[in-house]
C-alpha atoms as one frame of an Amber mdcrd trajectory, in Angstrom:
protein
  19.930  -5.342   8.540  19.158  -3.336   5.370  16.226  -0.857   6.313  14.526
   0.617   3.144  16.004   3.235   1.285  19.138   1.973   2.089  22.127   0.375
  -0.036  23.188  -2.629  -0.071  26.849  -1.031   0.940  25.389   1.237   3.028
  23.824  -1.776   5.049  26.973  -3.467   5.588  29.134  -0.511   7.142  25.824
   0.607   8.782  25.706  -2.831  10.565  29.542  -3.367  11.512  29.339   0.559
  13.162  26.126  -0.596  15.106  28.154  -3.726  16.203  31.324  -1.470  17.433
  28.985   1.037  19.027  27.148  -1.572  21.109  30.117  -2.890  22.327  32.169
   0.233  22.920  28.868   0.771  25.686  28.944  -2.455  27.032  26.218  -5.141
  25.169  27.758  -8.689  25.913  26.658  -9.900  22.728  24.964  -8.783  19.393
  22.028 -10.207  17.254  21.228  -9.466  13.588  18.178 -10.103  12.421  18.689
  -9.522   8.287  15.659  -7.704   6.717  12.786 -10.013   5.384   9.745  -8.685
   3.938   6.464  -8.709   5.427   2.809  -8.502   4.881   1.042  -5.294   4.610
   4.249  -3.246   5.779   5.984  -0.172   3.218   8.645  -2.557   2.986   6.073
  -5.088   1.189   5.201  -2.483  -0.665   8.324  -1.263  -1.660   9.146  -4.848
  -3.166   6.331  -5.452  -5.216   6.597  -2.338  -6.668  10.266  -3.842  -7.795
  12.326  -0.451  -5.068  13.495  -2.687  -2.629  15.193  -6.155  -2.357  16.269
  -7.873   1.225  19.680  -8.050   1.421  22.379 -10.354  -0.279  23.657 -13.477
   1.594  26.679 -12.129   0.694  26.115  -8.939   2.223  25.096 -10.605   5.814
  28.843 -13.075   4.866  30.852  -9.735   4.780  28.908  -8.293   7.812  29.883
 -11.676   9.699  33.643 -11.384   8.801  34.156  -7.695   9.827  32.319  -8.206
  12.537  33.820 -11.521  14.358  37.242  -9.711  13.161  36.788  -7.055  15.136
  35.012  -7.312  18.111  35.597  -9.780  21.099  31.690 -10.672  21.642  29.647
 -13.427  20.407  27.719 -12.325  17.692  24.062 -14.439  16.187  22.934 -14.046
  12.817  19.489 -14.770  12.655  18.789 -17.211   9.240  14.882 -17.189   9.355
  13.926 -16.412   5.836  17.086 -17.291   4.018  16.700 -18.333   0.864  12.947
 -16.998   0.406  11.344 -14.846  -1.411  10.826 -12.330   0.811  14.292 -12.712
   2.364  17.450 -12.931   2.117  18.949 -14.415  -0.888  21.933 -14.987  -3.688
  20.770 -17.848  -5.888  19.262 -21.702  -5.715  23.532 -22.442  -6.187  24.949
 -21.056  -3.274  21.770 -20.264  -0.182  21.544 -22.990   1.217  25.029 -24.015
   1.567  25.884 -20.246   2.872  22.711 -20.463   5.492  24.250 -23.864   6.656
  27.800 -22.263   7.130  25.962 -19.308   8.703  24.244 -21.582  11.107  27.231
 -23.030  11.990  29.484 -20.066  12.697  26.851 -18.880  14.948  27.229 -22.254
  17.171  31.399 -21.835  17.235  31.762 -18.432  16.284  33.856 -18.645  13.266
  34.331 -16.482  10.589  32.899 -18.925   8.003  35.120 -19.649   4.720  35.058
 -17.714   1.522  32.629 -19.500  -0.770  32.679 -19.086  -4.742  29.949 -18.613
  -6.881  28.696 -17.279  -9.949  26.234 -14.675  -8.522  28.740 -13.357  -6.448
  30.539 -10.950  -9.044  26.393  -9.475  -9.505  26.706  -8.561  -5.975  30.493
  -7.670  -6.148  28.527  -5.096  -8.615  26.372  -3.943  -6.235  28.299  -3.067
  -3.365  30.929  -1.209  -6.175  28.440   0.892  -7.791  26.174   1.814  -5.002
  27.467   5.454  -4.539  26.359   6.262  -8.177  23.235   3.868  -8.479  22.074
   4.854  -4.828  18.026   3.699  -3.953  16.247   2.736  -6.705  13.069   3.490
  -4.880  10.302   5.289  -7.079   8.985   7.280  -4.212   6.237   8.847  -6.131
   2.748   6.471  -6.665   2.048   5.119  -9.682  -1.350   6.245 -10.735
């Protein structure tokens, strides 16, 4: 969830339509595995050149919601690197509480409850503005 070059919006309706495709042709359940950044990849890259950042908790959240809303098969959200550096993250306030709730609506397959927090309205932002902000990736090397 959240290739490079892609929004942060963009993620989030690209991931529910993946979800409704695969089960409109018959997948018995569905896995997301949220972007995290790894060595010697573009995607590394990418990052320390400040053009890409791994998706918002609250991004994978929304993702969860549509998609347990919608569909009637289990769906996993993978929470290896939550919280990281290199993956997915809000701030120290709110990712571990949101991995735990996460974890947990993966085991019962809740939609997990709305959490508040100040970082929130940054990615609120985000998602709003995307059309005009698009990619920030500099695609041409620094020399």
């Amino acid at each position: 969830m959240k290739p490079i070059l892609t929004s942060e919006k963009d993620a989030i309706t690209e991931a529910v339509k993946s979800a409704q495709y695969a089960e409109s042709v018959g997948a018995s359940r569905i896995s997301f595995c949220p972007a995290t950044i790894h060595k010697d990849t573009l995607m590394e890259q990418l990052w320390r050149g400040g053009s890409y950042q791994p998706p918002w908790i609250w991004s994978i959240m929304e993702i969860i919601r549509k998609v347990r809303g919608s569909l009637e098969i289990p769906v996993i959200m993978d929470t290896a690197g939550f919280g990281s550096r290199r993956g997915p993250y809000n701030c120290k306030k709110c990712n571990s509480k949101l991995k735990d709730m996460i974890i947990e609506s993966n085991i019962d397959q809740s939609i997990p409850e709305d959490l508040e927090c100040e970082c929130k309205d940054k990615w609120k932002s985000e998602i709003e503005f995307s059309d005009i902000t698009r990619s920030t990736t500099n695609l041409v090397r620094k020399r």
